[in-house]
Tab-separated table of C-alpha atoms in Angstrom:
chain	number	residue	atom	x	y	z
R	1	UNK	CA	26.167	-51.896	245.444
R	2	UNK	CA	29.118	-53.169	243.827
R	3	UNK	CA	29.627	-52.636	240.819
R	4	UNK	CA	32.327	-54.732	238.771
R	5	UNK	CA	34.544	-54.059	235.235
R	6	UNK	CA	36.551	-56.361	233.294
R	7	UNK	CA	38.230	-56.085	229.532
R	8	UNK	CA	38.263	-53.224	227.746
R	9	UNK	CA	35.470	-51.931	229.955
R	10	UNK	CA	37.672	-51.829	232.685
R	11	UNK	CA	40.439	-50.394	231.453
R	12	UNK	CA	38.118	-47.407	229.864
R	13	UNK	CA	36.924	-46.684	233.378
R	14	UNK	CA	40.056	-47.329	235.086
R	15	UNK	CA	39.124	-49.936	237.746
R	16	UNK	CA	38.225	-53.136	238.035
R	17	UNK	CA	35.444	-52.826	241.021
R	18	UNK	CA	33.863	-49.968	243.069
R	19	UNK	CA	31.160	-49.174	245.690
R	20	UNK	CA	28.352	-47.138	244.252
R	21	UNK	CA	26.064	-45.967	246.616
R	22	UNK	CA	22.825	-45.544	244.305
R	23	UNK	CA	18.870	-45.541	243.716
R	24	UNK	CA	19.172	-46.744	239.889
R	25	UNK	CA	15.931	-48.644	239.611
R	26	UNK	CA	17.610	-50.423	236.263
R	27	UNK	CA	20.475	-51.749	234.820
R	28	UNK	CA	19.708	-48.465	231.824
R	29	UNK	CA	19.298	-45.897	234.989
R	30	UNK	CA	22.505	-47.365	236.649
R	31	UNK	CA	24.633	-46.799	233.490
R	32	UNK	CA	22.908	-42.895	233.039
R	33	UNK	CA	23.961	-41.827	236.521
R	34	UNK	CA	27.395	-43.305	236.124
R	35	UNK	CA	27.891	-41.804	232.502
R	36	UNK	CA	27.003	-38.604	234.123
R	37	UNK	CA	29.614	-38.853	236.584
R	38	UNK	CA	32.491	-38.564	234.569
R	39	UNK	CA	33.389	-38.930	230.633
R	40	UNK	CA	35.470	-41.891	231.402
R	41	UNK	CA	31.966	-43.592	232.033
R	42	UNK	CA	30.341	-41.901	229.595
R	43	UNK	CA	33.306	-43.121	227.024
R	44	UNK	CA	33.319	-46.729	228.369
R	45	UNK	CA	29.039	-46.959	228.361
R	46	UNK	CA	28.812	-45.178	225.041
R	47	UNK	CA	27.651	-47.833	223.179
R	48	UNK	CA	25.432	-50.323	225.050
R	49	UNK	CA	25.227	-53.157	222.266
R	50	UNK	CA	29.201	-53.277	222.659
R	51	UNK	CA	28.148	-54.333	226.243
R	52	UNK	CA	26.727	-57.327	228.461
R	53	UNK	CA	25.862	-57.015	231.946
R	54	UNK	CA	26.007	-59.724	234.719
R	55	UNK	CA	23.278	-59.310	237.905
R	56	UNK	CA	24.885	-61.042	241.173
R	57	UNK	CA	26.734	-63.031	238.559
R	58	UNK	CA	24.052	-64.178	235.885
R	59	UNK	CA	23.937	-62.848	232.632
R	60	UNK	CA	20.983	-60.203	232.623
R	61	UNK	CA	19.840	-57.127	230.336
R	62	UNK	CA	19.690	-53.551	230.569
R	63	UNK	CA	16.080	-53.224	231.570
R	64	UNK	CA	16.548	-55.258	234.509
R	65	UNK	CA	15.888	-54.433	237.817
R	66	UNK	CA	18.659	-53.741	240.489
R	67	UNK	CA	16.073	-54.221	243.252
R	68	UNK	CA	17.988	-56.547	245.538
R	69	UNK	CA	21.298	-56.973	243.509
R	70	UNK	CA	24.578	-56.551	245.278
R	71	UNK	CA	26.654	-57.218	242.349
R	72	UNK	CA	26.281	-55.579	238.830
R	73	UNK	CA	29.371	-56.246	236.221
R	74	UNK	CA	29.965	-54.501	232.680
R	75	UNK	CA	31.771	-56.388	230.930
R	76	UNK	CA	32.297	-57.021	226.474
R	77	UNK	CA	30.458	-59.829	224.836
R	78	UNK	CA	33.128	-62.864	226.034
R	79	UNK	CA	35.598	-64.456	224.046
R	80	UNK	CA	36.341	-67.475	225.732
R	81	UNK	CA	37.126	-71.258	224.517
Z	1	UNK	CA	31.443	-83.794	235.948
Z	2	UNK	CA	34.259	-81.723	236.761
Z	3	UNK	CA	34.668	-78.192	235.934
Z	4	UNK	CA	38.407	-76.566	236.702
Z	5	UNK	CA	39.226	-72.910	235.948
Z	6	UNK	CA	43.031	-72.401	236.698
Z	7	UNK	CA	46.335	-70.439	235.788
Z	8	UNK	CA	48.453	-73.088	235.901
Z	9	UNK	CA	49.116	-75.327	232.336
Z	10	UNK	CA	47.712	-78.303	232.374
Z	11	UNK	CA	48.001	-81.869	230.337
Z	12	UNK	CA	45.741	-82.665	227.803
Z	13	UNK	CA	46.737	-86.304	226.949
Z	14	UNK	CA	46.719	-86.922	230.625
Z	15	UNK	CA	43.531	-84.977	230.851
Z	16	UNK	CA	41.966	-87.226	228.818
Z	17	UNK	CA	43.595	-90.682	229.950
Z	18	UNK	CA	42.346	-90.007	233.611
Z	19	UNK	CA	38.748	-88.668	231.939
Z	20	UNK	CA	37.926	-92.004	230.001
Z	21	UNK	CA	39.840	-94.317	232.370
Z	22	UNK	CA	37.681	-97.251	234.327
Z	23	UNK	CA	34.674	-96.558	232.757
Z	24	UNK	CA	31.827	-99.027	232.183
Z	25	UNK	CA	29.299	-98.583	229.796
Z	26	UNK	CA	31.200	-95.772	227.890
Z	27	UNK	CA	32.183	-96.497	224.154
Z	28	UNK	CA	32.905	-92.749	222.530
Z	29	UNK	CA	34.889	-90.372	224.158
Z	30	UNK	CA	35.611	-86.990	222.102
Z	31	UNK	CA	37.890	-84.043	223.448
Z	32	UNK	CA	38.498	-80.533	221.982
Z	33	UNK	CA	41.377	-78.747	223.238
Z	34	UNK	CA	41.867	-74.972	222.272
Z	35	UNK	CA	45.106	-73.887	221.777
Z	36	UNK	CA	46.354	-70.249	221.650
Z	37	UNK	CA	46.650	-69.663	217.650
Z	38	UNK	CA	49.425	-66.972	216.479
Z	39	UNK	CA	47.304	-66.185	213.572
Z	40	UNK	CA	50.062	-63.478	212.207
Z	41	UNK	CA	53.125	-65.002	213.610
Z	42	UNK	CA	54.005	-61.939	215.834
Z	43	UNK	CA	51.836	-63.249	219.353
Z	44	UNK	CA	53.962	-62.647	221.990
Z	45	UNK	CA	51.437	-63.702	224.721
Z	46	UNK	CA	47.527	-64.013	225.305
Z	47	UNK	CA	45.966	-62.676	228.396
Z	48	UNK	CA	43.095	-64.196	229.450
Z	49	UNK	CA	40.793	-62.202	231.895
Z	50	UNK	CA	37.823	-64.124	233.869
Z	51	UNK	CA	35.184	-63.246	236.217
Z	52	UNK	CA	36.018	-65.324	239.501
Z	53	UNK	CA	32.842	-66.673	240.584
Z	54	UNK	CA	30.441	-66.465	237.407
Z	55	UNK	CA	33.122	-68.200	235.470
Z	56	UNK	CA	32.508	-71.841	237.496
Z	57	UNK	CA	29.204	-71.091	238.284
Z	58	UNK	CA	28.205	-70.039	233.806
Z	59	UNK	CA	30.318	-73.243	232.878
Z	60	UNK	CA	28.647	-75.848	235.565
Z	61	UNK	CA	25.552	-74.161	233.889
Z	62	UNK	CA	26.469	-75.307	230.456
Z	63	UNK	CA	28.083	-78.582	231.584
Z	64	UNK	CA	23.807	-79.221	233.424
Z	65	UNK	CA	22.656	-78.579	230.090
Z	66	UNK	CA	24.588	-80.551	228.175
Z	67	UNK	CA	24.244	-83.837	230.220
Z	68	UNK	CA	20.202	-82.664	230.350
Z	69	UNK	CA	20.277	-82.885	226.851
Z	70	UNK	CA	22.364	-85.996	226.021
Z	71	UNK	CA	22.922	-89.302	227.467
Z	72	UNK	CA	26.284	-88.876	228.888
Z	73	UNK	CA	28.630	-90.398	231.115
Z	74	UNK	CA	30.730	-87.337	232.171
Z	75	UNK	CA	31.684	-84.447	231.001
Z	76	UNK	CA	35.438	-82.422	232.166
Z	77	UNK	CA	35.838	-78.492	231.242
Z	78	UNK	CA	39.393	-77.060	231.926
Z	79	UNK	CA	39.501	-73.288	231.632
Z	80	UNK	CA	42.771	-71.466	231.865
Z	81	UNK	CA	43.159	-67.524	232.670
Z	82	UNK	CA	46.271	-65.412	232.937
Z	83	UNK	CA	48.979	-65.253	230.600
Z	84	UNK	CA	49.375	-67.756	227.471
Z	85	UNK	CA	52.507	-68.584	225.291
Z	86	UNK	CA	51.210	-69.146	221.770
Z	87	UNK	CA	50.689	-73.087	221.104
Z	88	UNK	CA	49.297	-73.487	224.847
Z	89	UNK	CA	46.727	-75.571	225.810
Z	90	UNK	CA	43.730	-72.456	226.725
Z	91	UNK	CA	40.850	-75.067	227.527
Z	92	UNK	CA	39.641	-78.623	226.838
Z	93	UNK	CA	35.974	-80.199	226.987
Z	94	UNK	CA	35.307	-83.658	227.030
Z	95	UNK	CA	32.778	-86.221	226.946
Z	96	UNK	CA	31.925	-89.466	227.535
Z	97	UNK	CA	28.992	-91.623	226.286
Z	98	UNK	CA	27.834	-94.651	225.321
Z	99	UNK	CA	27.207	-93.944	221.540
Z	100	UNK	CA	29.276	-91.511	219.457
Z	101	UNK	CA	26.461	-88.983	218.303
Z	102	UNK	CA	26.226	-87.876	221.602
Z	103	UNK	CA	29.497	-87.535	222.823
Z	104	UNK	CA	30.016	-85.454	219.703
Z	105	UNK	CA	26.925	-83.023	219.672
Z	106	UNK	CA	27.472	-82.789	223.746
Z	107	UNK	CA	31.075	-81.486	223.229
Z	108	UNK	CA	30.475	-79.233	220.621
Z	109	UNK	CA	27.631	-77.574	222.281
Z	110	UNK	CA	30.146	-76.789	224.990
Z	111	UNK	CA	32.281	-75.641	223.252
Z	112	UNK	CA	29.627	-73.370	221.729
Z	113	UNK	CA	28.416	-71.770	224.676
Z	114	UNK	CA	31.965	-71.801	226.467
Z	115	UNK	CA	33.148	-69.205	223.702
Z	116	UNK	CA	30.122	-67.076	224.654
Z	117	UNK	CA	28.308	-67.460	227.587
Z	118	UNK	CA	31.549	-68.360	229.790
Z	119	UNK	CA	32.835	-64.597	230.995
Z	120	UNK	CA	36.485	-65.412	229.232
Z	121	UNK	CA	37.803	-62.292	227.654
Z	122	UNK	CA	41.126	-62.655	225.574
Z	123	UNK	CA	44.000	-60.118	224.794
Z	124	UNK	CA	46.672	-60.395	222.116
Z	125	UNK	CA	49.861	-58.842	223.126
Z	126	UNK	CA	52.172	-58.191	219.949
Z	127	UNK	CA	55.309	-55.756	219.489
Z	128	UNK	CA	52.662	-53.242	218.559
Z	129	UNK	CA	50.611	-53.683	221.548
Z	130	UNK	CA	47.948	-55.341	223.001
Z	131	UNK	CA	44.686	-55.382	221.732
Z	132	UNK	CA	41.042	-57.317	222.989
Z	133	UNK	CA	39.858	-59.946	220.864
Z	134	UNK	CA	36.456	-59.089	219.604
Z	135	UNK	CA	33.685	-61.578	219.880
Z	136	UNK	CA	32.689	-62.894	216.230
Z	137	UNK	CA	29.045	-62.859	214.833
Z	138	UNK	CA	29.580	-66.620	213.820
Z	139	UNK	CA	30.675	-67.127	217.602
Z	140	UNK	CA	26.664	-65.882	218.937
Z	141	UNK	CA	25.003	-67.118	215.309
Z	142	UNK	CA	26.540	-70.875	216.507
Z	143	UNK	CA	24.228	-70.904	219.770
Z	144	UNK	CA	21.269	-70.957	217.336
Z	145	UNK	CA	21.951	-74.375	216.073
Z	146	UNK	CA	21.021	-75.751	219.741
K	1	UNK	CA	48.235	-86.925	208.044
K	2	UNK	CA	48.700	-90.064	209.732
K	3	UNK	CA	47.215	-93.847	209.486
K	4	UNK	CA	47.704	-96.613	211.587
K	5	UNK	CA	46.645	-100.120	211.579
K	6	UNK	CA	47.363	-101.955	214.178
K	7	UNK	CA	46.787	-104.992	216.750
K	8	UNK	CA	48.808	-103.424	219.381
K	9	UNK	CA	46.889	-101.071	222.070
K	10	UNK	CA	47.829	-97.389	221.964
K	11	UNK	CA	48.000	-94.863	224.546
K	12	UNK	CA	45.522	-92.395	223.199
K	13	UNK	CA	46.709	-89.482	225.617
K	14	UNK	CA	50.042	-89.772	224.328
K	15	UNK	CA	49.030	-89.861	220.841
K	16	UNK	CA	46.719	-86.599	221.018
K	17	UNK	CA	49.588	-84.619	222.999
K	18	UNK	CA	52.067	-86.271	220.323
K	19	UNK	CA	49.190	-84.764	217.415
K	20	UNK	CA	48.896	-81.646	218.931
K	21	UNK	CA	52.151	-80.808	219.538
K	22	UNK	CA	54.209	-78.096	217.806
K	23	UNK	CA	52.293	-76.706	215.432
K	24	UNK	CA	51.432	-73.314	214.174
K	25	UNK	CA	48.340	-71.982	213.037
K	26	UNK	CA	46.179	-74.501	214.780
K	27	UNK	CA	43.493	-73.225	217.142
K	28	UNK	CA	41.098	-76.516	217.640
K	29	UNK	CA	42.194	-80.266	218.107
K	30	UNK	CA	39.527	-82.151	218.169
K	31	UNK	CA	39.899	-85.750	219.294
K	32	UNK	CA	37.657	-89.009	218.990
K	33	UNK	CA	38.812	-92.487	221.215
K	34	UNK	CA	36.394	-95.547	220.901
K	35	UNK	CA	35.832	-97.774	223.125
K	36	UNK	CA	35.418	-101.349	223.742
K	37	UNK	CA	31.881	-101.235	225.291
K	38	UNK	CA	30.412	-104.100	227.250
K	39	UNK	CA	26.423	-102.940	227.178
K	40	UNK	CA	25.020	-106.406	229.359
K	41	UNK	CA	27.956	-106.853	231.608
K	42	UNK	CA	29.235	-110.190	230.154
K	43	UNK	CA	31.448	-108.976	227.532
K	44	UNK	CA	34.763	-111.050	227.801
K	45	UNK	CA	36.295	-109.995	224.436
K	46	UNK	CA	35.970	-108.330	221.564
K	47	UNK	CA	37.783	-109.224	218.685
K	48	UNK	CA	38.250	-107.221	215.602
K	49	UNK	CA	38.882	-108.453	212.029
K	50	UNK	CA	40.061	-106.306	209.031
K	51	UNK	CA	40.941	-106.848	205.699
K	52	UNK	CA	44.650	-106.204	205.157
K	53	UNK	CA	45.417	-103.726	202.260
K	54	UNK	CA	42.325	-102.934	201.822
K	55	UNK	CA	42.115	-101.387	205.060
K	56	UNK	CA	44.491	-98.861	204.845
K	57	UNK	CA	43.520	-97.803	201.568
K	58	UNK	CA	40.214	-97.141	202.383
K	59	UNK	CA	41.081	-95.138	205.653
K	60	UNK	CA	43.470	-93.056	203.585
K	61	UNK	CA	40.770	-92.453	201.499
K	62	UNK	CA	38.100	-90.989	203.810
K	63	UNK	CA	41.339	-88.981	205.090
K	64	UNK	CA	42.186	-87.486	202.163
K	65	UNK	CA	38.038	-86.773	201.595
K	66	UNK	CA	38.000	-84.605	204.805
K	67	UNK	CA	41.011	-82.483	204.241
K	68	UNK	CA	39.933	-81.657	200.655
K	69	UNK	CA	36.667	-80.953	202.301
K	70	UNK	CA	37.519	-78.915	205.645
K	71	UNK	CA	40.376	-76.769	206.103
K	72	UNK	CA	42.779	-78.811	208.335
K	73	UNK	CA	46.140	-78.796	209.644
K	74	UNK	CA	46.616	-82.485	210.561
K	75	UNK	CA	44.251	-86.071	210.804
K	76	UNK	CA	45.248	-89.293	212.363
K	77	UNK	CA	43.271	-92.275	212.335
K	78	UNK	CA	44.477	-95.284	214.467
K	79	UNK	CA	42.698	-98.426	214.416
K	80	UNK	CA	43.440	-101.810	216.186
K	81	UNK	CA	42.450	-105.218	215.099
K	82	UNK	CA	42.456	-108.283	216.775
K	83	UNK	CA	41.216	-109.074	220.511
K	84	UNK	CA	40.682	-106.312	222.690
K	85	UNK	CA	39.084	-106.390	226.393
K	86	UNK	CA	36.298	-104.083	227.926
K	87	UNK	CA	37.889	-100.754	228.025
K	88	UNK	CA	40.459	-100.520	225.967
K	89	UNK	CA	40.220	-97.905	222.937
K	90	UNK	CA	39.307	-99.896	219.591
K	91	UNK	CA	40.497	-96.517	217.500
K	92	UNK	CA	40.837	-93.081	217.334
K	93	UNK	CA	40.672	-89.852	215.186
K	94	UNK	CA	42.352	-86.700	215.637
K	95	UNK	CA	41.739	-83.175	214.196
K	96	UNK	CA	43.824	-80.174	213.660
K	97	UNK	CA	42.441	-77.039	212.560
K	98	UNK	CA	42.572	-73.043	212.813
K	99	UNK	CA	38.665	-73.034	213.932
K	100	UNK	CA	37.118	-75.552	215.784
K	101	UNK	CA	34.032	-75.828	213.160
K	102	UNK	CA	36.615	-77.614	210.801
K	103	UNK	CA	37.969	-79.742	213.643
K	104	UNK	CA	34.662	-80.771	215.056
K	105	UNK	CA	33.056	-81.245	211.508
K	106	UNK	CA	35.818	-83.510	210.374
K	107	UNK	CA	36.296	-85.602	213.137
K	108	UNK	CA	32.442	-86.168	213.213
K	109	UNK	CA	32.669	-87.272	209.396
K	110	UNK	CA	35.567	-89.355	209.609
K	111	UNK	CA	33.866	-91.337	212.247
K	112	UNK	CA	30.878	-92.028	210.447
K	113	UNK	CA	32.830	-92.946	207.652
K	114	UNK	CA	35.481	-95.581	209.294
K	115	UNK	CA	32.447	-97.166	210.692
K	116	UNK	CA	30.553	-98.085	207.554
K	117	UNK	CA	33.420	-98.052	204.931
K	118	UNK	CA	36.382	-99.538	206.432
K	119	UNK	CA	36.388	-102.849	206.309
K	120	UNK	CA	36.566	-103.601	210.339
K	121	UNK	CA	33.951	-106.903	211.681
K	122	UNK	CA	33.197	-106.920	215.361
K	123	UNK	CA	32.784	-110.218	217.145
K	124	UNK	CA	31.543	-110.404	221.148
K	125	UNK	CA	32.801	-112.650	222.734
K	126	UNK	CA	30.465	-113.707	226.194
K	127	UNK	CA	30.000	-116.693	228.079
K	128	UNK	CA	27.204	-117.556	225.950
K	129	UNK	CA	28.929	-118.143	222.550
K	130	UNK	CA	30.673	-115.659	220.119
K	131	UNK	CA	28.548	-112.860	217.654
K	132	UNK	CA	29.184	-110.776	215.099
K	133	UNK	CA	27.757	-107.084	215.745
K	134	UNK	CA	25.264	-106.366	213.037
K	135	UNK	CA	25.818	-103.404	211.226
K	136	UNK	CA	23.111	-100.693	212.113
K	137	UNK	CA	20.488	-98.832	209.620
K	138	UNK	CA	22.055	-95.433	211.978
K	139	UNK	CA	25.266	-95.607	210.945
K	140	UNK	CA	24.615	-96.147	207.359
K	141	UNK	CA	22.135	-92.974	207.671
K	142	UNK	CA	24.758	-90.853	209.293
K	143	UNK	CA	26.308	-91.167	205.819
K	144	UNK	CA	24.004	-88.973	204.213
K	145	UNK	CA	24.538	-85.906	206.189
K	146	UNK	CA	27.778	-85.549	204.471
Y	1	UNK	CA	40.713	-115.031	190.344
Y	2	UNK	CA	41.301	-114.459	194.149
Y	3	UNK	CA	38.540	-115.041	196.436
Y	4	UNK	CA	38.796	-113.945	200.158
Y	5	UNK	CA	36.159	-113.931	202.590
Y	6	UNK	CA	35.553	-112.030	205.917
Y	7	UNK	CA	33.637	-112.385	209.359
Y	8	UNK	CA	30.478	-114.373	209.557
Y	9	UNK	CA	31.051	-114.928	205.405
Y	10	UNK	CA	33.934	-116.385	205.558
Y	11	UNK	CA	32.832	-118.271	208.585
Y	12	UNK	CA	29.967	-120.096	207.135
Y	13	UNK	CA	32.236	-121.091	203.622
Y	14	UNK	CA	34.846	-122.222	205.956
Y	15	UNK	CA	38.500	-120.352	204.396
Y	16	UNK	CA	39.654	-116.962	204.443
Y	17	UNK	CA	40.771	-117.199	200.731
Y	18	UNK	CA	40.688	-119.128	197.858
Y	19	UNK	CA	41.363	-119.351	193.908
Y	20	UNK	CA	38.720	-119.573	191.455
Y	21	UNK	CA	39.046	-120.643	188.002
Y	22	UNK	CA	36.280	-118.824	186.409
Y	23	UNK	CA	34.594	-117.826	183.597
Y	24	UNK	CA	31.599	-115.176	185.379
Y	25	UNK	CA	31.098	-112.060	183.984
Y	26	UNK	CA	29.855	-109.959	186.691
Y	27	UNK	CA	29.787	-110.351	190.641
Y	28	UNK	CA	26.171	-111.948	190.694
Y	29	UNK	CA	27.722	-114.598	187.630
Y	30	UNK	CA	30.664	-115.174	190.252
Y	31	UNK	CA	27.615	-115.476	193.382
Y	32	UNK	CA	25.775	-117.966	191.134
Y	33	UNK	CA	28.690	-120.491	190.123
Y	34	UNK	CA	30.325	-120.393	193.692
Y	35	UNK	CA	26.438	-121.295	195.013
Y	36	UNK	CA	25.634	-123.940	192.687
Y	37	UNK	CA	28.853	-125.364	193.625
Y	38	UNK	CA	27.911	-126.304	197.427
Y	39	UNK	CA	24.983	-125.608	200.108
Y	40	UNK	CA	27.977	-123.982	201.886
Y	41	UNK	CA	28.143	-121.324	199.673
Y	42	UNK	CA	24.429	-121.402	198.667
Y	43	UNK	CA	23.847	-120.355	202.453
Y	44	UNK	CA	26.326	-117.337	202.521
Y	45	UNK	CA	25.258	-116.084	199.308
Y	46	UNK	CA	21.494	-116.500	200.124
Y	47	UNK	CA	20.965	-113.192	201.169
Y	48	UNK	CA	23.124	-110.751	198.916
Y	49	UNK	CA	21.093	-107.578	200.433
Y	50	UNK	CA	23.449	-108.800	203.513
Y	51	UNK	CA	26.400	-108.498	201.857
Y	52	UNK	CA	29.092	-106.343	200.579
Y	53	UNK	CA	31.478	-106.960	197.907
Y	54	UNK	CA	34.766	-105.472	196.764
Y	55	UNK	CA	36.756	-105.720	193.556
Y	56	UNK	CA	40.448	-105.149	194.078
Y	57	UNK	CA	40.258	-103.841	197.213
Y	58	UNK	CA	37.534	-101.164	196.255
Y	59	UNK	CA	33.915	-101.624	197.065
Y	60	UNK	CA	31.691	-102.346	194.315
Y	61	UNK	CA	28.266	-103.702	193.610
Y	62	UNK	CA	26.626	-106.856	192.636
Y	63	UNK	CA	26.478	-106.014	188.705
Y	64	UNK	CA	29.734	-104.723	188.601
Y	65	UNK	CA	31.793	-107.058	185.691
Y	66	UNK	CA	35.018	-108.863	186.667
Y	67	UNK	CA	36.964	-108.226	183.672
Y	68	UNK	CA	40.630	-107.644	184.665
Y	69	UNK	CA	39.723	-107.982	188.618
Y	70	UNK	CA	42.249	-110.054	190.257
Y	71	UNK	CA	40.590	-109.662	193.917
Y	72	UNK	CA	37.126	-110.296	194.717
Y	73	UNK	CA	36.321	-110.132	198.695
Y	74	UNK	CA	33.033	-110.626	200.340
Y	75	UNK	CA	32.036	-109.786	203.794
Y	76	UNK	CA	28.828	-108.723	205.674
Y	77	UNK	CA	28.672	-104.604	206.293
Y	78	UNK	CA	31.111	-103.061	207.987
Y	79	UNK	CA	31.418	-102.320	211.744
Y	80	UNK	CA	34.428	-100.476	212.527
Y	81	UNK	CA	34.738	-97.021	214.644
């Protein structure tokens, strides 16, 4: 799955994109195993209201299901216009 | 409808000369153009990050909806990304309708759900640094009045 | 601020890059451009009479009313008079502002107020005979949301 | 007093402008004398509900008095924008 970061997100984790070879059944599950990984997840997932998440590019929530996604992104609320 | 997310500057006067030009029918045509505000006088530059992909595909969304919603003509959305130079042109929406109502409500929705439903993030650099632009409570409250 | 009456057409690109321009502070421009509309396809002219004096008065009025009102930067209000073909913009309103609330509020409430309180008569012109356009119950209703 | 006249108002009295040696008090004394003077004028003024009226370039209503006014203008509502 692969898994994308923009804004402040990414530069928290330190990359824009990655593989991540997973069995997260949610969005929630997806972010636990990552923060696990390594504090600079754990920093950058900390606090989840702070966050959106996109599903193969639509605007989704954290109880969502990644059955079938190929794309997940974390990204802040946006700021555009 | 046409929906353009680029780097490069663009015109807005132009932008909207070629927008209401040859049109039949059409009698209101309103534009908003956001321009990158140095709110303290020490911007050096705004960095605008985007999500290549979702960006066209969340602002063709928004552009449906509006012209689901009201009886327009056409509607343009210009989206810039990379860096900014404060006093640049960042976007512009515009519509075109037969009455004025319309033409106004359509491009303020936009607008609207541009600022947060289109995955735009902004950065202000200054001499101190560079800091993200945090999303506003107004900016999600607005989306209610739709 | 800016007011112009005037029979001669305007190029209403040029005239929101010339608004926009140069300025500090500003965030949202916010631009309005009406159009001659011919609704049955036998429009040949439409021609537009105003009361001189009077006319720029009033306009300056409603101006002054929306910056007292909203927090703006800049207006400008052009409007022609005389004969004008399908097509060509009858008059336009610009708005400068730090947020695009103000700019999209004001431009929205200088509209409705040109059209019911400066003193501008519409005659259409068609191959059946000349007519003045009747003033509608809508536009003197948009007044009240002010 | 100065008398001026716009669109379909000052089509049906036939001039743009004209001076009137009067005496009226108020607007609807002004509406009353210029009627009784000729059907033209009876048949603009017939319907004041269809009219608008301003005193020295300021809009104004039908009771207002013309004491001091040096311009009185009539015309249908406006249609601008």
């Amino acid at each position: 799955m692969n898994v994308v970061y923009f804004a402040w997100v990414r530069e928290r984790i330190g990359l824009p994109e990655e593989t991540v070879d997973t069995d997260a059944a949610t969005v929630k599950d997806l972010i636990a195993e990552l923060s696990a990984r390594e504090d600079r997840y754990a920093a950058a997932f900390a606090d989840t209201t702070a966050l959106r998440v996109a599903l193969d590019q639509e605007l989704s929530d954290f109880d969502a299901p990644l059955d079938g996604v190929r794309e997940v992104a974390f990204f802040p609320p946006m700021t555009g216009g | 409808m046409a929906v353009r997310v680029q780097s490069d500057p663009f015109d807005a006067g132009a932008e909207l000369n070629s927008f209401a030009r040859d049109r039949t029918g059409v009698g209101a045509v309103v534009s908003f153009t956001g321009v990158v505000r140095d709110t303290k006088g020490d911007l050096q530059e705004m960095l605008i990050e985007h999500y290549p992909g979702m960006t066209e595909s969340a602002i063709a969304k928004i552009a449906d909806e509006a012209v689901q919603r009201w009886a327009l003509a056409d509607v343009l959305v210009i989206h810039r990304y990379g860096p900014l130079k404060p006093g640049e042109p960042i976007m512009m929406v515009a519509t075109a309708a037969a009455h004025r109502a319309a033409a106004f409500e359509a491009a303020d929705f936009l607008m609207d759900y541009l600022k947060s439903r289109a995955p735009f993030w902004k950065k202000e650099v200054t001499a101190q640094g560079a800091a993200w632009v945090a999303a506003k409570d107004a900016d999600e409250d607005a989306l209610k009045r739709w």
